[in-house]
Amino acid sequence: MQNAIKVEIKRLAKRAFEKEANAAELEKHYQAQFAKRTGLAAGPSSRQTSPPFSRHFDPKYCARHANFLAKTIWHKVLTKAYEPAPAICYAIPKPDGSHREVMAFSIPDAALANIVLRRSRDRNIKRLSPASYAYHPDKNVFDAILALREFDDRGKLFAVQIDFEKYFDNIPSRYLKRKLEDSGQISLTPHEKHIFDRFMHHQYAYYQDYASGSFKHRHKGTPQGSSVSLLLANLANHDLDVDLTAAAGRFVRFADDVVALSSDYAQAQLIEKCFLDHCRVSGLKVNATKSPGIAIVSSRQQELRTIPYFDYLGYRFSPSGLTAPDKTIRKLKARVSRLANLYLIHYLHAGFNNSRCSGTNPQYDWDLLGLIYELRRSIYGGLSEAEISGFIERGTRLPRMKGLMGFYCLLDDPAPLKELDGWMLSIVRRAMRTRYHILASKYGASCPKPTNKSLATGTWLDPAAWQGPQLPESRMPSLVRGWRAARKHFYTFGLENVEAPKYGFYSDFENLFGY
């Protein structure tokens, strides 16, 4: 165990080095882009690196003293004197105006938590509910989506949606302790129980208050940001999984997000009762504003409350199949608008490099080309137009499948993607017109004024403007084209080599669209 902790400390320290190096490299990239686009020298770096609050947060110190730290921390565990160092609490804003508290633990504590999670999870993997898909080493979000889609809904389809109120923050500690001591549900060593208990009552302070040393103690919930939270969160809902399984129908739980389906109203009522009984026993609370309860999923109004669809795990489920939800569409539009402004308009307020574009023969605009490549990287997961077209038309095997198109390989209805394709062409065309007017009025320069057609086909770029050995792919990427490739890949190879997004992707759009 001590050696495993040492190896994990070194791994986490190395990851911290790589993260810092990537951030510094990205800053240099932004400075170079600024100078290239404006013709001006970029200012000093805006990155502020403050010294770590303690040596245990310093990757250099931890990497050099990994053996000593592992020996010390394991000795404390053996003597049951272990206490995690106070964690740094970050308040992450949520779309509804509230915030999520995420804890950053020291490198040695994080290493211990990772080791304990892996060992306890692997030992108890067969005891986990088969309907629990988050944090499972052999399951991912695609399995959860397919489990719901494949439900036999001949006749009426009842959906039961219940949302727990601040699930991770509100799980009562007494309930978790009782579950940890229940050897009939989970097998843990005494030392593992001690570690879980200490993480459940760790100290913490908000980032801005950490240096003052005024720490708080956790009295309930699980520490988001620590891997021990994953097992604890699953354990807290284990009894609910058992009851829902007995109630029949079909249910899927991804962490605290649960949807249950049934073809019988009485069965749907029983499923709803399972949630309420579980809350009464465990001390969890139902979020009334986000828990619509029982509804019939139908395109026509029925005798009970009827909904045409429900959204779950980044997909919209309806009787006609799977499609993209409105939330994803809004975030996608916001992302594309931000990129279009950044590449085409934003830098013009600081300066302009005349070599970047021309509206005369030959016509070119390297910033527009950069925007197209950035959109393609996100939508196609790094694949080129040639690779996408080759697979669709000739079946040439794709090297990988990820990004936005990889996730939406299960989509049945591409109608929202068609609308988005048209919207993307329109927003880029309008941004180019704004760019044209700014260049003409402020710098006496010019740039292409592409049409939707020339953007879609890539003919806005004059081949004579390119001096390199191979013409760039100037064609705007297409969500529908990406979906066609992803769909064909799914039906040909299944989910082989399709990279599933990590947990949290459907609430954090950057994880999905920012590959």
Coordinates of C-alpha atoms in Angstrom, one line a residue:
M1 CA 0.0 0.0 0.0
Q2 CA 2.8 2.4 0.9
N3 CA 4.5 1.8 -2.5
A4 CA 1.2 2.3 -4.3
I5 CA 0.7 5.7 -2.5
K6 CA 4.3 6.7 -3.5
V7 CA 3.6 5.9 -7.2
E8 CA 0.3 7.8 -7.1
I9 CA 1.9 10.9 -5.5
K10 CA 4.5 10.9 -8.3
R11 CA 1.8 10.5 -10.9
L12 CA -0.3 13.4 -9.5
A13 CA 2.8 15.6 -9.2
K14 CA 3.7 14.9 -12.8
R15 CA 0.2 15.7 -13.9
A16 CA 0.4 19.0 -12.1
F17 CA 3.7 19.8 -13.9
E18 CA 2.1 19.0 -17.2
K19 CA -0.9 21.2 -16.4
E20 CA 1.3 24.1 -15.5
A21 CA 3.4 23.6 -18.7
N22 CA 0.3 23.5 -20.9
A23 CA -1.1 26.7 -19.3
A24 CA 2.2 28.5 -19.9
E25 CA 2.3 27.2 -23.5
L26 CA -1.3 28.3 -24.1
E27 CA -0.4 31.8 -22.8
K28 CA 2.5 32.0 -25.3
H29 CA 0.2 30.9 -28.0
Y30 CA -2.3 33.7 -27.2
Q31 CA 0.5 36.2 -27.1
A32 CA 1.8 35.0 -30.5
Q33 CA -1.7 35.1 -32.0
F34 CA -2.2 38.7 -30.7
A35 CA 1.1 39.8 -32.3
K36 CA 0.3 38.0 -35.5
R37 CA -3.2 39.4 -35.9
T38 CA -2.6 43.0 -34.7
G39 CA 1.0 43.6 -35.8
L40 CA 1.7 44.8 -32.2
A41 CA 3.9 43.3 -29.6
A42 CA 1.9 41.4 -27.0
G43 CA 2.0 42.7 -23.4
P44 CA 3.3 40.7 -20.4
S45 CA 1.7 37.5 -19.3
S46 CA -1.6 38.0 -17.4
R47 CA -1.0 34.7 -15.6
Q48 CA -0.5 35.0 -11.9
T49 CA 1.0 32.1 -10.1
S50 CA 0.9 32.3 -6.3
P51 CA 3.0 30.1 -4.1
P52 CA 1.2 27.0 -2.8
F53 CA -0.4 27.3 0.6
S54 CA 1.7 24.4 2.0
R55 CA 4.4 22.1 0.7
H56 CA 1.9 19.3 0.3
F57 CA 0.2 21.4 -2.5
D58 CA 3.6 21.9 -4.2
P59 CA 4.2 19.3 -6.9
K60 CA 8.0 19.8 -6.8
Y61 CA 8.2 19.1 -3.1
C62 CA 5.8 16.1 -3.4
A63 CA 7.7 14.6 -6.3
R64 CA 11.1 14.8 -4.5
H65 CA 9.7 13.5 -1.2
A66 CA 7.1 11.0 -2.4
N67 CA 8.7 8.1 -0.5
F68 CA 8.7 10.0 2.8
L69 CA 5.2 11.3 2.3
A70 CA 3.8 7.9 1.5
K71 CA 5.5 6.4 4.5
T72 CA 4.2 9.1 6.8
I73 CA 0.7 9.1 5.6
W74 CA 0.4 5.3 5.6
H75 CA 1.8 5.2 9.2
K76 CA -1.0 7.6 10.3
V77 CA -3.6 5.4 8.6
L78 CA -2.3 2.3 10.4
T79 CA -2.4 4.1 13.8
K80 CA -5.8 5.6 12.9
A81 CA -4.3 9.1 13.4
Y82 CA -4.8 10.2 9.8
E83 CA -6.4 13.5 9.0
P84 CA -6.4 15.1 5.5
A85 CA -4.8 18.5 5.3
P86 CA -7.4 21.2 5.1
A87 CA -8.7 21.4 1.5
I88 CA -9.1 24.5 -0.6
C89 CA -12.7 25.2 -1.5
Y90 CA -13.5 26.7 -4.9
A91 CA -17.0 28.1 -5.6
I92 CA -17.9 27.2 -9.2
P93 CA -20.8 29.2 -10.6
K94 CA -23.8 27.3 -12.0
P95 CA -26.2 28.4 -14.7
D96 CA -29.0 29.0 -12.2
G97 CA -27.0 31.6 -10.3
S98 CA -26.0 29.3 -7.4
H99 CA -22.6 27.7 -7.1
R100 CA -21.0 24.3 -6.6
E101 CA -18.3 23.9 -3.9
V102 CA -15.4 21.8 -5.2
M103 CA -12.6 20.8 -2.9
A104 CA -8.9 20.6 -3.9
F105 CA -7.0 18.3 -1.5
S106 CA -3.2 18.2 -1.1
I107 CA -1.3 15.9 -3.4
P108 CA -0.6 13.2 -0.8
D109 CA -4.3 13.2 0.4
A110 CA -5.5 13.0 -3.2
A111 CA -3.1 10.1 -3.9
L112 CA -4.4 8.2 -0.9
A113 CA -8.0 8.8 -1.9
N114 CA -7.4 7.5 -5.4
I115 CA -5.7 4.3 -4.2
V116 CA -8.5 3.6 -1.6
L117 CA -11.2 4.3 -4.2
R118 CA -9.7 1.9 -6.7
R119 CA -9.2 -0.9 -4.2
S120 CA -12.5 -0.6 -2.5
R121 CA -14.4 -0.2 -5.8
D122 CA -12.7 -3.2 -7.4
R123 CA -13.4 -5.3 -4.4
N124 CA -17.1 -4.4 -4.4
I125 CA -17.7 -4.0 -8.1
K126 CA -20.1 -7.0 -8.3
R127 CA -22.2 -5.5 -5.5
L128 CA -22.8 -2.2 -7.3
S129 CA -26.2 -1.9 -8.9
P130 CA -26.1 -2.7 -12.7
A131 CA -28.3 0.4 -13.2
S132 CA -25.6 2.7 -11.7
Y133 CA -23.5 4.0 -14.6
A134 CA -21.4 6.8 -13.1
Y135 CA -17.9 6.0 -11.8
H136 CA -18.2 2.4 -13.0
P137 CA -14.9 1.3 -14.7
D138 CA -16.7 -0.8 -17.3
K139 CA -19.6 1.6 -18.0
N140 CA -20.0 5.1 -19.4
V141 CA -22.7 7.6 -20.4
F142 CA -23.4 5.7 -23.7
D143 CA -24.4 2.6 -21.8
A144 CA -26.9 4.7 -19.8
I145 CA -28.4 6.3 -22.9
L146 CA -28.7 3.0 -24.7
A147 CA -30.4 1.4 -21.6
L148 CA -33.1 4.0 -21.7
R149 CA -33.5 4.0 -25.4
E150 CA -33.9 0.3 -25.6
F151 CA -36.8 0.2 -23.2
D152 CA -39.8 -1.6 -24.7
D153 CA -42.4 1.2 -24.7
R154 CA -45.2 -0.4 -26.7
G155 CA -48.3 1.2 -25.4
K156 CA -48.0 4.1 -23.1
L157 CA -44.6 5.3 -21.7
F158 CA -44.5 6.7 -18.2
A159 CA -41.4 8.7 -17.1
V160 CA -40.6 9.4 -13.5
Q161 CA -38.0 12.1 -12.9
I162 CA -36.8 13.0 -9.4
D163 CA -34.0 15.3 -8.6
F164 CA -32.3 15.4 -5.2
E165 CA -31.7 18.8 -3.6
K166 CA -27.9 19.4 -3.6
Y167 CA -27.3 15.7 -3.4
F168 CA -23.5 15.7 -2.8
D169 CA -23.7 18.5 -0.2
N170 CA -26.7 17.1 1.7
I171 CA -26.1 13.4 2.2
P172 CA -26.3 13.0 6.0
S173 CA -23.0 11.7 7.5
R174 CA -24.9 9.5 10.0
Y175 CA -26.5 7.7 7.0
L176 CA -23.2 7.3 5.2
K177 CA -21.5 5.9 8.3
R178 CA -24.3 3.4 8.7
K179 CA -23.8 2.2 5.2
L180 CA -20.0 2.0 5.5
E181 CA -20.4 -0.3 8.5
D182 CA -22.9 -2.5 6.8
S183 CA -20.8 -5.5 5.6
G184 CA -23.8 -6.9 3.9
Q185 CA -23.6 -4.1 1.3
I186 CA -19.9 -3.2 1.1
S187 CA -16.7 -4.9 2.1
L188 CA -14.1 -2.5 3.5
T189 CA -11.1 -2.9 5.7
P190 CA -10.9 -1.1 9.0
H191 CA -8.3 1.3 7.6
E192 CA -10.4 2.1 4.6
K193 CA -13.4 2.9 6.8
H194 CA -11.1 5.2 8.8
I195 CA -10.0 7.0 5.6
F196 CA -13.5 7.4 4.4
D197 CA -14.6 8.7 7.8
R198 CA -11.9 11.3 7.9
F199 CA -12.6 12.6 4.4
M200 CA -16.3 12.9 5.4
H201 CA -15.3 15.3 8.2
H202 CA -12.3 17.1 6.6
Q203 CA -11.4 20.7 7.2
Y204 CA -11.6 23.3 4.4
A205 CA -11.5 27.0 3.7
Y206 CA -12.4 29.1 0.6
Y207 CA -9.4 30.0 -1.5
Q208 CA -9.4 33.6 -0.5
D209 CA -9.6 32.7 3.2
Y210 CA -7.2 29.8 3.2
A211 CA -4.0 31.8 4.2
S212 CA -5.8 33.1 7.4
G213 CA -6.1 29.5 8.7
S214 CA -9.8 29.9 9.6
F215 CA -10.9 26.4 8.6
K216 CA -14.4 24.9 8.7
H217 CA -15.3 21.2 9.3
R218 CA -17.5 19.2 7.0
H219 CA -20.5 17.9 8.9
K220 CA -22.6 16.4 6.0
G221 CA -22.3 15.5 2.4
T222 CA -19.4 14.2 0.4
P223 CA -16.3 16.2 -0.7
Q224 CA -16.7 16.9 -4.4
G225 CA -13.3 17.0 -5.9
S226 CA -12.1 14.0 -4.0
S227 CA -12.3 10.5 -5.5
V228 CA -13.7 9.1 -2.2
S229 CA -16.9 11.0 -3.0
L230 CA -17.6 8.7 -5.9
L231 CA -17.9 5.6 -3.9
L232 CA -19.8 7.4 -1.1
A233 CA -22.3 8.9 -3.5
N234 CA -23.0 5.5 -5.0
L235 CA -23.3 3.9 -1.6
A236 CA -25.8 6.5 -0.5
N237 CA -28.2 5.5 -3.2
H238 CA -27.6 1.7 -3.2
D239 CA -30.9 1.0 -1.3
L240 CA -32.8 3.1 -3.8
D241 CA -31.3 1.1 -6.6
V242 CA -32.4 -2.1 -4.9
D243 CA -36.0 -0.8 -4.4
L244 CA -36.2 0.5 -8.0
T245 CA -35.0 -2.8 -9.4
A246 CA -37.7 -4.6 -7.4
A247 CA -40.3 -2.2 -8.7
A248 CA -39.6 -3.4 -12.3
G249 CA -39.8 -1.0 -15.2
R250 CA -36.4 0.4 -16.3
F251 CA -34.3 3.0 -14.5
V252 CA -30.9 4.6 -15.0
R253 CA -28.9 6.4 -12.4
F254 CA -25.9 8.5 -13.3
A255 CA -24.6 9.7 -9.9
D256 CA -27.6 11.6 -8.6
D257 CA -29.4 12.0 -11.9
V258 CA -32.2 9.3 -12.1
V259 CA -34.8 8.6 -14.7
A260 CA -37.2 5.6 -14.4
L261 CA -39.5 4.4 -17.2
S262 CA -42.6 2.2 -17.0
S263 CA -45.4 1.1 -19.3
D264 CA -47.9 0.9 -16.4
Y265 CA -49.2 3.8 -14.2
A266 CA -49.4 1.8 -11.1
Q267 CA -45.8 0.7 -11.5
A268 CA -44.8 4.4 -12.1
Q269 CA -46.5 5.3 -8.8
L270 CA -44.6 2.5 -7.0
I271 CA -41.4 3.9 -8.5
E272 CA -42.2 7.4 -7.3
K273 CA -42.9 5.9 -3.8
C274 CA -39.4 4.3 -3.8
F275 CA -37.8 7.8 -4.1
L276 CA -40.0 9.3 -1.4
D277 CA -39.3 6.3 1.0
H278 CA -35.6 6.5 0.3
C279 CA -35.6 10.2 1.2
R280 CA -37.4 9.6 4.4
V281 CA -34.9 6.9 5.5
S282 CA -31.7 8.5 4.3
G283 CA -32.4 12.1 5.1
L284 CA -32.0 13.3 1.5
K285 CA -34.4 15.9 0.1
V286 CA -36.3 16.1 -3.2
N287 CA -35.8 19.2 -5.2
A288 CA -39.4 20.1 -5.8
T289 CA -38.7 22.7 -8.6
K290 CA -36.6 20.2 -10.6
S291 CA -38.7 17.0 -10.0
P292 CA -41.7 16.9 -12.3
G293 CA -42.6 13.4 -11.1
I294 CA -44.8 11.1 -13.2
A295 CA -45.7 12.1 -16.8
I296 CA -46.7 10.3 -20.0
V297 CA -44.2 10.8 -22.8
S298 CA -46.3 11.3 -25.9
S299 CA -46.7 13.6 -28.9
R300 CA -50.4 13.8 -28.1
Q301 CA -52.1 15.0 -25.0
Q302 CA -53.1 12.1 -22.7
E303 CA -55.4 11.8 -19.6
L304 CA -52.4 12.5 -17.3
R305 CA -49.8 15.2 -17.4
T306 CA -48.1 14.7 -20.8
I307 CA -44.7 15.7 -22.0
P308 CA -43.4 15.4 -25.6
Y309 CA -39.9 14.5 -24.4
F310 CA -37.5 14.6 -21.5
D311 CA -33.8 15.6 -21.4
Y312 CA -31.2 13.4 -19.8
L313 CA -27.4 13.1 -20.0
G314 CA -27.1 15.6 -22.9
Y315 CA -29.8 13.9 -25.1
R316 CA -33.5 14.6 -25.7
F317 CA -35.6 11.4 -25.5
S318 CA -38.9 11.4 -27.4
P319 CA -41.2 8.8 -28.9
S320 CA -39.6 9.5 -32.3
G321 CA -36.1 8.9 -31.0
L322 CA -33.1 10.8 -29.7
T323 CA -32.2 14.3 -30.6
A324 CA -30.2 17.2 -29.2
P325 CA -31.8 19.2 -26.3
D326 CA -32.3 23.0 -26.3
K327 CA -29.7 23.5 -23.6
T328 CA -27.0 22.0 -25.8
I329 CA -28.1 24.1 -28.8
R330 CA -28.0 27.3 -26.7
K331 CA -24.5 26.5 -25.4
L332 CA -23.3 25.5 -28.8
K333 CA -24.5 28.8 -30.3
A334 CA -22.9 30.8 -27.5
R335 CA -19.6 28.9 -28.1
V336 CA -19.6 29.5 -31.9
S337 CA -20.6 33.2 -31.4
R338 CA -17.7 33.7 -28.9
L339 CA -15.2 32.1 -31.3
A340 CA -16.4 34.1 -34.3
N341 CA -16.0 37.3 -32.3
L342 CA -12.6 36.3 -31.0
Y343 CA -11.2 35.3 -34.4
L344 CA -12.8 37.9 -36.6
I345 CA -13.6 41.0 -34.7
H346 CA -12.1 41.2 -31.2
Y347 CA -8.4 41.8 -32.1
L348 CA -9.3 44.6 -34.6
H349 CA -10.0 46.9 -31.7
A350 CA -6.3 46.7 -30.7
G351 CA -4.7 46.7 -34.2
F352 CA -4.5 45.0 -37.6
N353 CA -1.8 43.2 -39.5
N354 CA -2.3 44.0 -43.2
S355 CA -0.9 40.6 -44.3
R356 CA -3.7 38.7 -42.5
C357 CA -6.4 39.2 -45.2
S358 CA -7.3 40.8 -48.5
G359 CA -10.6 41.3 -50.3
T360 CA -8.9 41.7 -53.6
N361 CA -7.4 39.0 -55.9
P362 CA -6.2 36.7 -54.5
Q363 CA -8.8 36.7 -51.8
Y364 CA -7.8 35.3 -48.4
D365 CA -8.3 35.7 -44.7
W366 CA -6.1 33.7 -42.4
D367 CA -8.3 34.5 -39.3
L368 CA -11.4 33.2 -41.0
L369 CA -9.4 30.1 -41.8
G370 CA -8.3 29.8 -38.2
L371 CA -11.9 30.0 -37.0
I372 CA -12.9 27.2 -39.5
Y373 CA -10.1 25.0 -38.2
E374 CA -11.1 25.6 -34.6
L375 CA -14.7 24.8 -35.3
R376 CA -13.7 21.7 -37.2
R377 CA -11.4 20.5 -34.4
S378 CA -14.3 20.8 -31.9
I379 CA -17.0 19.3 -34.0
Y380 CA -15.0 16.5 -35.7
G381 CA -12.8 15.8 -32.7
G382 CA -9.6 16.6 -34.6
L383 CA -10.6 14.8 -37.8
S384 CA -10.2 16.5 -41.2
E385 CA -12.8 17.0 -43.9
A386 CA -10.9 14.5 -46.1
E387 CA -11.2 11.8 -43.4
I388 CA -14.9 12.5 -42.8
S389 CA -15.7 12.5 -46.5
G390 CA -13.6 9.4 -47.1
F391 CA -15.4 7.4 -44.4
I392 CA -18.9 8.5 -45.5
E393 CA -18.3 8.0 -49.3
R394 CA -15.7 5.1 -49.4
G395 CA -15.7 3.6 -45.9
T396 CA -12.1 4.5 -45.1
R397 CA -11.6 3.6 -41.5
L398 CA -11.5 6.6 -39.1
P399 CA -8.6 6.6 -36.6
R400 CA -10.8 7.8 -33.7
M401 CA -14.2 9.2 -32.9
K402 CA -14.6 11.9 -30.3
G403 CA -15.6 15.5 -29.9
L404 CA -19.2 16.7 -30.4
M405 CA -19.9 14.3 -33.3
G406 CA -18.5 11.3 -31.3
F407 CA -20.9 12.0 -28.5
Y408 CA -23.9 12.4 -30.8
C409 CA -23.4 9.1 -32.7
L410 CA -26.6 7.9 -31.0
L411 CA -28.7 10.8 -32.4
D412 CA -31.8 9.6 -34.4
D413 CA -33.2 13.0 -35.5
P414 CA -30.6 15.4 -37.0
A415 CA -33.1 18.3 -37.5
P416 CA -31.6 20.5 -34.8
L417 CA -28.2 20.0 -36.4
K418 CA -29.4 21.0 -39.8
E419 CA -30.7 24.3 -38.3
L420 CA -27.4 24.8 -36.5
D421 CA -25.5 24.3 -39.7
G422 CA -27.4 27.1 -41.4
W423 CA -27.1 29.3 -38.3
M424 CA -23.3 28.8 -38.2
L425 CA -23.0 29.8 -41.8
S426 CA -25.1 32.9 -41.1
I427 CA -23.3 34.0 -37.9
V428 CA -19.9 33.7 -39.6
R429 CA -21.0 35.5 -42.7
R430 CA -22.4 38.3 -40.6
A431 CA -19.3 38.5 -38.5
M432 CA -17.3 38.8 -41.7
R433 CA -19.4 41.7 -42.9
T434 CA -18.8 43.5 -39.6
R435 CA -15.1 42.7 -40.0
Y436 CA -15.1 44.1 -43.5
H437 CA -16.7 47.4 -42.3
I438 CA -14.2 47.8 -39.4
L439 CA -11.2 47.1 -41.7
A440 CA -12.5 49.6 -44.3
S441 CA -13.3 52.4 -41.9
K442 CA -10.5 52.0 -39.4
Y443 CA -7.6 50.7 -41.4
G444 CA -8.4 51.2 -45.0
A445 CA -8.0 47.5 -45.6
S446 CA -10.3 44.9 -47.0
C447 CA -11.3 41.2 -46.5
P448 CA -13.5 38.7 -48.3
K449 CA -17.3 39.0 -48.0
P450 CA -18.2 35.4 -48.3
T451 CA -21.7 34.1 -49.0
N452 CA -23.3 31.2 -47.1
K453 CA -22.6 29.1 -50.2
S454 CA -18.9 30.0 -50.5
L455 CA -18.4 29.3 -46.8
A456 CA -20.1 25.9 -47.1
T457 CA -18.1 24.9 -50.1
G458 CA -14.8 26.6 -49.1
T459 CA -14.6 28.6 -52.4
W460 CA -14.3 31.9 -50.5
L461 CA -10.5 31.2 -50.3
D462 CA -8.6 31.9 -53.6
P463 CA -6.2 29.0 -54.2
A464 CA -3.7 31.5 -55.6
A465 CA -3.4 33.0 -52.1
W466 CA -1.9 29.9 -50.6
Q467 CA 1.9 29.5 -50.8
G468 CA 2.2 26.2 -49.0
P469 CA 2.5 22.7 -50.7
Q470 CA -1.1 21.7 -49.9
L471 CA -4.3 23.7 -50.0
P472 CA -5.9 24.2 -46.5
E473 CA -9.4 22.8 -45.9
S474 CA -11.4 26.1 -46.2
R475 CA -14.8 24.5 -46.1
M476 CA -16.9 25.2 -43.0
P477 CA -17.5 22.1 -40.9
S478 CA -21.0 20.6 -40.8
L479 CA -22.7 19.1 -37.8
V480 CA -24.9 17.0 -40.1
R481 CA -21.8 15.8 -42.0
G482 CA -20.1 14.9 -38.7
W483 CA -23.3 13.2 -37.5
R484 CA -23.5 11.1 -40.7
A485 CA -20.0 9.9 -40.1
A486 CA -20.6 9.2 -36.5
R487 CA -23.9 7.4 -37.2
K488 CA -22.2 5.2 -39.9
H489 CA -19.4 4.5 -37.5
F490 CA -21.9 3.4 -34.8
Y491 CA -23.8 1.1 -37.1
T492 CA -20.6 -0.4 -38.5
F493 CA -18.4 -0.7 -35.5
G494 CA -20.7 0.0 -32.5
L495 CA -19.1 2.1 -29.9
E496 CA -15.6 0.8 -30.6
N497 CA -13.0 3.6 -30.4
V498 CA -15.7 6.2 -29.5
E499 CA -14.4 8.3 -26.7
A500 CA -17.1 8.8 -24.1
P501 CA -17.0 12.2 -22.3
K502 CA -16.2 12.2 -18.6
Y503 CA -18.8 12.6 -15.9
G504 CA -20.0 16.2 -15.8
F505 CA -19.9 16.7 -19.5
Y506 CA -23.6 17.4 -19.9
S507 CA -23.5 20.2 -17.3
D508 CA -20.1 21.5 -18.4
F509 CA -20.3 22.1 -22.1
E510 CA -16.6 23.0 -22.5
N511 CA -15.7 19.4 -21.7
L512 CA -17.8 18.2 -24.6
F513 CA -17.2 20.9 -27.2
G514 CA -13.7 22.0 -26.2
Y515 CA -11.8 18.9 -27.2

